[in-house]
Amino acid sequence: MRWLAHVTVATIVEDQGRFLLVEEMSADKKQVFNQPAGHLEANETLLEAAVRETLEETGWDVELTAVTGIYLYTAPSNGVTYQRVCFAARPVRHHPERALDDGILGARWMTREELAAQPERWRSHLVLRCIDDYLEGERFPLALIRD
């Protein structure tokens, strides 16, 4: 059997104590919260993927400011292993008229406390962990990522 890790990106976007999250439908048809996140595509850098996924899923242009962490996660639902590179970013411009990706119910600004109160709605435990790492000051220079 051939094993492949799935490379994904996620973006922590904070504005005045609230975080930009995506409300989406999971594979088992539950409404869940996640960071703007998705898979790295062919011929794309990790930084480009993070900016693209954030725009496609939330309608927000962002400026990446740091790497907050690199995580390895195996989903219990399907056994797939994901390597998530999580970035911090600042919001730049909102495009409210922009259509969001299929399966996205909408972008939501939430505090950490609001999110923490709903663990049954997290896409995975990484949703809160990435925010907590960000709040604890985890910041690595974008130059850490080499194309």
PDB file of C-alpha atoms in Angstrom:
ATOM      1  CA  MET A   1       0.000   0.000   0.000  1.00  0.00           C
ATOM      2  CA  ARG A   2       1.263   3.455  -0.910  1.00  0.00           C
ATOM      3  CA  TRP A   3       1.051   6.081   1.839  1.00  0.00           C
ATOM      4  CA  LEU A   4       0.733   9.770   0.957  1.00  0.00           C
ATOM      5  CA  ALA A   5       0.544  12.739   3.271  1.00  0.00           C
ATOM      6  CA  HIS A   6      -1.795  15.514   2.194  1.00  0.00           C
ATOM      7  CA  VAL A   7      -0.196  18.967   2.394  1.00  0.00           C
ATOM      8  CA  THR A   8      -2.604  21.655   3.563  1.00  0.00           C
ATOM      9  CA  VAL A   9      -2.439  25.283   4.594  1.00  0.00           C
ATOM     10  CA  ALA A  10      -4.490  27.211   7.137  1.00  0.00           C
ATOM     11  CA  THR A  11      -4.594  30.887   8.025  1.00  0.00           C
ATOM     12  CA  ILE A  12      -5.148  32.532  11.403  1.00  0.00           C
ATOM     13  CA  VAL A  13      -6.639  35.959  10.720  1.00  0.00           C
ATOM     14  CA  GLU A  14      -7.210  38.055  13.832  1.00  0.00           C
ATOM     15  CA  ASP A  15      -8.863  41.441  14.123  1.00  0.00           C
ATOM     16  CA  GLN A  16      -9.423  43.035  17.547  1.00  0.00           C
ATOM     17  CA  GLY A  17      -9.632  39.718  19.389  1.00  0.00           C
ATOM     18  CA  ARG A  18     -11.858  37.981  16.851  1.00  0.00           C
ATOM     19  CA  PHE A  19     -10.745  35.285  14.444  1.00  0.00           C
ATOM     20  CA  LEU A  20     -11.887  34.741  10.873  1.00  0.00           C
ATOM     21  CA  LEU A  21     -13.350  31.258  10.643  1.00  0.00           C
ATOM     22  CA  VAL A  22     -15.133  29.306   7.967  1.00  0.00           C
ATOM     23  CA  GLU A  23     -18.434  27.585   8.671  1.00  0.00           C
ATOM     24  CA  GLU A  24     -18.621  24.623   6.317  1.00  0.00           C
ATOM     25  CA  MET A  25     -20.262  21.269   5.777  1.00  0.00           C
ATOM     26  CA  SER A  26     -18.160  18.267   6.781  1.00  0.00           C
ATOM     27  CA  ALA A  27     -18.140  15.003   4.838  1.00  0.00           C
ATOM     28  CA  ASP A  28     -20.682  13.605   7.306  1.00  0.00           C
ATOM     29  CA  LYS A  29     -23.000  16.606   6.696  1.00  0.00           C
ATOM     30  CA  LYS A  30     -22.328  18.451   9.962  1.00  0.00           C
ATOM     31  CA  GLN A  31     -21.844  22.212  10.137  1.00  0.00           C
ATOM     32  CA  VAL A  32     -18.298  22.752  11.424  1.00  0.00           C
ATOM     33  CA  PHE A  33     -15.831  25.583  11.996  1.00  0.00           C
ATOM     34  CA  ASN A  34     -12.332  25.688  10.562  1.00  0.00           C
ATOM     35  CA  GLN A  35      -9.701  28.225   9.718  1.00  0.00           C
ATOM     36  CA  PRO A  36      -9.667  29.188   6.057  1.00  0.00           C
ATOM     37  CA  ALA A  37      -7.749  26.145   4.869  1.00  0.00           C
ATOM     38  CA  GLY A  38      -7.198  23.795   2.000  1.00  0.00           C
ATOM     39  CA  HIS A  39      -4.856  21.716  -0.073  1.00  0.00           C
ATOM     40  CA  LEU A  40      -1.710  22.852  -1.779  1.00  0.00           C
ATOM     41  CA  GLU A  41      -2.225  22.787  -5.552  1.00  0.00           C
ATOM     42  CA  ALA A  42       0.278  21.966  -8.298  1.00  0.00           C
ATOM     43  CA  ASN A  43       2.731  24.744  -9.183  1.00  0.00           C
ATOM     44  CA  GLU A  44       1.767  26.808  -6.138  1.00  0.00           C
ATOM     45  CA  THR A  45       3.833  27.893  -3.153  1.00  0.00           C
ATOM     46  CA  LEU A  46       2.592  27.374   0.391  1.00  0.00           C
ATOM     47  CA  LEU A  47       2.220  31.140   0.802  1.00  0.00           C
ATOM     48  CA  GLU A  48       0.210  31.448  -2.415  1.00  0.00           C
ATOM     49  CA  ALA A  49      -2.015  28.572  -1.300  1.00  0.00           C
ATOM     50  CA  ALA A  50      -2.763  30.216   2.055  1.00  0.00           C
ATOM     51  CA  VAL A  51      -3.703  33.543   0.445  1.00  0.00           C
ATOM     52  CA  ARG A  52      -5.800  31.805  -2.245  1.00  0.00           C
ATOM     53  CA  GLU A  53      -7.666  29.528   0.158  1.00  0.00           C
ATOM     54  CA  THR A  54      -8.469  32.429   2.476  1.00  0.00           C
ATOM     55  CA  LEU A  55      -9.914  34.469  -0.389  1.00  0.00           C
ATOM     56  CA  GLU A  56     -11.857  31.539  -1.868  1.00  0.00           C
ATOM     57  CA  GLU A  57     -13.380  30.505   1.455  1.00  0.00           C
ATOM     58  CA  THR A  58     -14.007  33.889   3.110  1.00  0.00           C
ATOM     59  CA  GLY A  59     -13.898  36.636   0.485  1.00  0.00           C
ATOM     60  CA  TRP A  60     -10.993  38.308   2.346  1.00  0.00           C
ATOM     61  CA  ASP A  61      -7.645  39.383   0.919  1.00  0.00           C
ATOM     62  CA  VAL A  62      -4.998  38.909   3.588  1.00  0.00           C
ATOM     63  CA  GLU A  63      -1.337  39.700   4.105  1.00  0.00           C
ATOM     64  CA  LEU A  64       0.619  36.812   5.595  1.00  0.00           C
ATOM     65  CA  THR A  65       2.784  37.887   8.524  1.00  0.00           C
ATOM     66  CA  ALA A  66       4.263  34.713  10.026  1.00  0.00           C
ATOM     67  CA  VAL A  67       4.228  30.942  10.254  1.00  0.00           C
ATOM     68  CA  THR A  68       2.554  29.840  13.477  1.00  0.00           C
ATOM     69  CA  GLY A  69       3.223  26.125  13.232  1.00  0.00           C
ATOM     70  CA  ILE A  70       3.467  22.943  11.208  1.00  0.00           C
ATOM     71  CA  TYR A  71       1.156  20.164  12.355  1.00  0.00           C
ATOM     72  CA  LEU A  72       0.677  16.494  11.529  1.00  0.00           C
ATOM     73  CA  TYR A  73      -2.845  15.139  11.906  1.00  0.00           C
ATOM     74  CA  THR A  74      -4.423  11.806  11.022  1.00  0.00           C
ATOM     75  CA  ALA A  75      -8.179  12.097  10.654  1.00  0.00           C
ATOM     76  CA  PRO A  76      -9.962   9.350  12.596  1.00  0.00           C
ATOM     77  CA  SER A  77     -12.864   9.442  10.130  1.00  0.00           C
ATOM     78  CA  ASN A  78     -10.829   8.293   7.110  1.00  0.00           C
ATOM     79  CA  GLY A  79      -7.276   7.567   8.267  1.00  0.00           C
ATOM     80  CA  VAL A  80      -5.820  10.246   5.973  1.00  0.00           C
ATOM     81  CA  THR A  81      -2.747  12.047   7.307  1.00  0.00           C
ATOM     82  CA  TYR A  82      -2.540  15.793   6.754  1.00  0.00           C
ATOM     83  CA  GLN A  83       0.471  18.038   7.156  1.00  0.00           C
ATOM     84  CA  ARG A  84      -0.894  21.495   7.959  1.00  0.00           C
ATOM     85  CA  VAL A  85       1.232  24.597   7.621  1.00  0.00           C
ATOM     86  CA  CYS A  86      -0.497  27.345   9.564  1.00  0.00           C
ATOM     87  CA  PHE A  87       0.101  31.021   8.873  1.00  0.00           C
ATOM     88  CA  ALA A  88      -0.810  34.218  10.690  1.00  0.00           C
ATOM     89  CA  ALA A  89      -2.235  37.021   8.569  1.00  0.00           C
ATOM     90  CA  ARG A  90      -3.846  40.400   8.813  1.00  0.00           C
ATOM     91  CA  PRO A  91      -7.087  41.222   6.994  1.00  0.00           C
ATOM     92  CA  VAL A  92      -6.617  43.654   4.110  1.00  0.00           C
ATOM     93  CA  ARG A  93      -9.810  43.896   2.074  1.00  0.00           C
ATOM     94  CA  HIS A  94     -13.194  42.214   2.078  1.00  0.00           C
ATOM     95  CA  HIS A  95     -15.028  41.293  -1.139  1.00  0.00           C
ATOM     96  CA  PRO A  96     -18.584  40.637   0.127  1.00  0.00           C
ATOM     97  CA  GLU A  97     -19.905  40.101  -3.402  1.00  0.00           C
ATOM     98  CA  ARG A  98     -17.497  37.243  -4.064  1.00  0.00           C
ATOM     99  CA  ALA A  99     -19.003  33.756  -4.263  1.00  0.00           C
ATOM    100  CA  LEU A 100     -17.418  31.374  -1.748  1.00  0.00           C
ATOM    101  CA  ASP A 101     -16.261  27.804  -2.435  1.00  0.00           C
ATOM    102  CA  ASP A 102     -18.811  25.000  -2.579  1.00  0.00           C
ATOM    103  CA  GLY A 103     -19.623  23.639   0.862  1.00  0.00           C
ATOM    104  CA  ILE A 104     -18.815  26.937   2.580  1.00  0.00           C
ATOM    105  CA  LEU A 105     -21.794  28.297   4.502  1.00  0.00           C
ATOM    106  CA  GLY A 106     -20.057  31.559   5.300  1.00  0.00           C
ATOM    107  CA  ALA A 107     -17.231  33.374   6.998  1.00  0.00           C
ATOM    108  CA  ARG A 108     -17.657  34.037  10.719  1.00  0.00           C
ATOM    109  CA  TRP A 109     -15.698  36.297  13.074  1.00  0.00           C
ATOM    110  CA  MET A 110     -15.519  34.655  16.504  1.00  0.00           C
ATOM    111  CA  THR A 111     -13.602  35.094  19.729  1.00  0.00           C
ATOM    112  CA  ARG A 112     -11.520  32.248  21.080  1.00  0.00           C
ATOM    113  CA  GLU A 113     -14.061  31.816  23.874  1.00  0.00           C
ATOM    114  CA  GLU A 114     -16.988  31.534  21.452  1.00  0.00           C
ATOM    115  CA  LEU A 115     -15.128  28.873  19.486  1.00  0.00           C
ATOM    116  CA  ALA A 116     -13.912  27.016  22.593  1.00  0.00           C
ATOM    117  CA  ALA A 117     -17.505  26.723  23.814  1.00  0.00           C
ATOM    118  CA  GLN A 118     -18.433  24.605  20.780  1.00  0.00           C
ATOM    119  CA  PRO A 119     -15.893  21.746  20.494  1.00  0.00           C
ATOM    120  CA  GLU A 120     -18.460  19.522  18.776  1.00  0.00           C
ATOM    121  CA  ARG A 121     -18.374  21.989  15.862  1.00  0.00           C
ATOM    122  CA  TRP A 122     -14.609  22.027  15.295  1.00  0.00           C
ATOM    123  CA  ARG A 123     -13.453  20.460  12.031  1.00  0.00           C
ATOM    124  CA  SER A 124     -10.630  18.976  14.119  1.00  0.00           C
ATOM    125  CA  HIS A 125      -8.801  19.758  17.357  1.00  0.00           C
ATOM    126  CA  LEU A 126      -6.291  21.742  15.273  1.00  0.00           C
ATOM    127  CA  VAL A 127      -8.792  24.591  14.916  1.00  0.00           C
ATOM    128  CA  LEU A 128      -8.416  25.666  18.537  1.00  0.00           C
ATOM    129  CA  ARG A 129      -4.818  24.494  18.858  1.00  0.00           C
ATOM    130  CA  CYS A 130      -3.676  26.778  16.029  1.00  0.00           C
ATOM    131  CA  ILE A 131      -5.451  29.751  17.621  1.00  0.00           C
ATOM    132  CA  ASP A 132      -3.950  28.930  21.015  1.00  0.00           C
ATOM    133  CA  ASP A 133      -0.463  28.662  19.521  1.00  0.00           C
ATOM    134  CA  TYR A 134      -1.005  32.039  17.851  1.00  0.00           C
ATOM    135  CA  LEU A 135      -2.206  33.582  21.128  1.00  0.00           C
ATOM    136  CA  GLU A 136       0.821  32.126  22.943  1.00  0.00           C
ATOM    137  CA  GLY A 137       3.022  34.104  20.548  1.00  0.00           C
ATOM    138  CA  GLU A 138       4.172  31.373  18.198  1.00  0.00           C
ATOM    139  CA  ARG A 139       5.540  33.308  15.206  1.00  0.00           C
ATOM    140  CA  PHE A 140       8.218  32.172  12.817  1.00  0.00           C
ATOM    141  CA  PRO A 141       9.426  34.289   9.898  1.00  0.00           C
ATOM    142  CA  LEU A 142       7.857  33.617   6.505  1.00  0.00           C
ATOM    143  CA  ALA A 143      11.430  33.043   5.271  1.00  0.00           C
ATOM    144  CA  LEU A 144      11.213  29.688   7.087  1.00  0.00           C
ATOM    145  CA  ILE A 145       9.274  28.497   4.027  1.00  0.00           C
ATOM    146  CA  ARG A 146      11.571  27.798   1.097  1.00  0.00           C
ATOM    147  CA  ASP A 147      10.161  27.422  -2.394  1.00  0.00           C
TER     148      ASP A 147
END
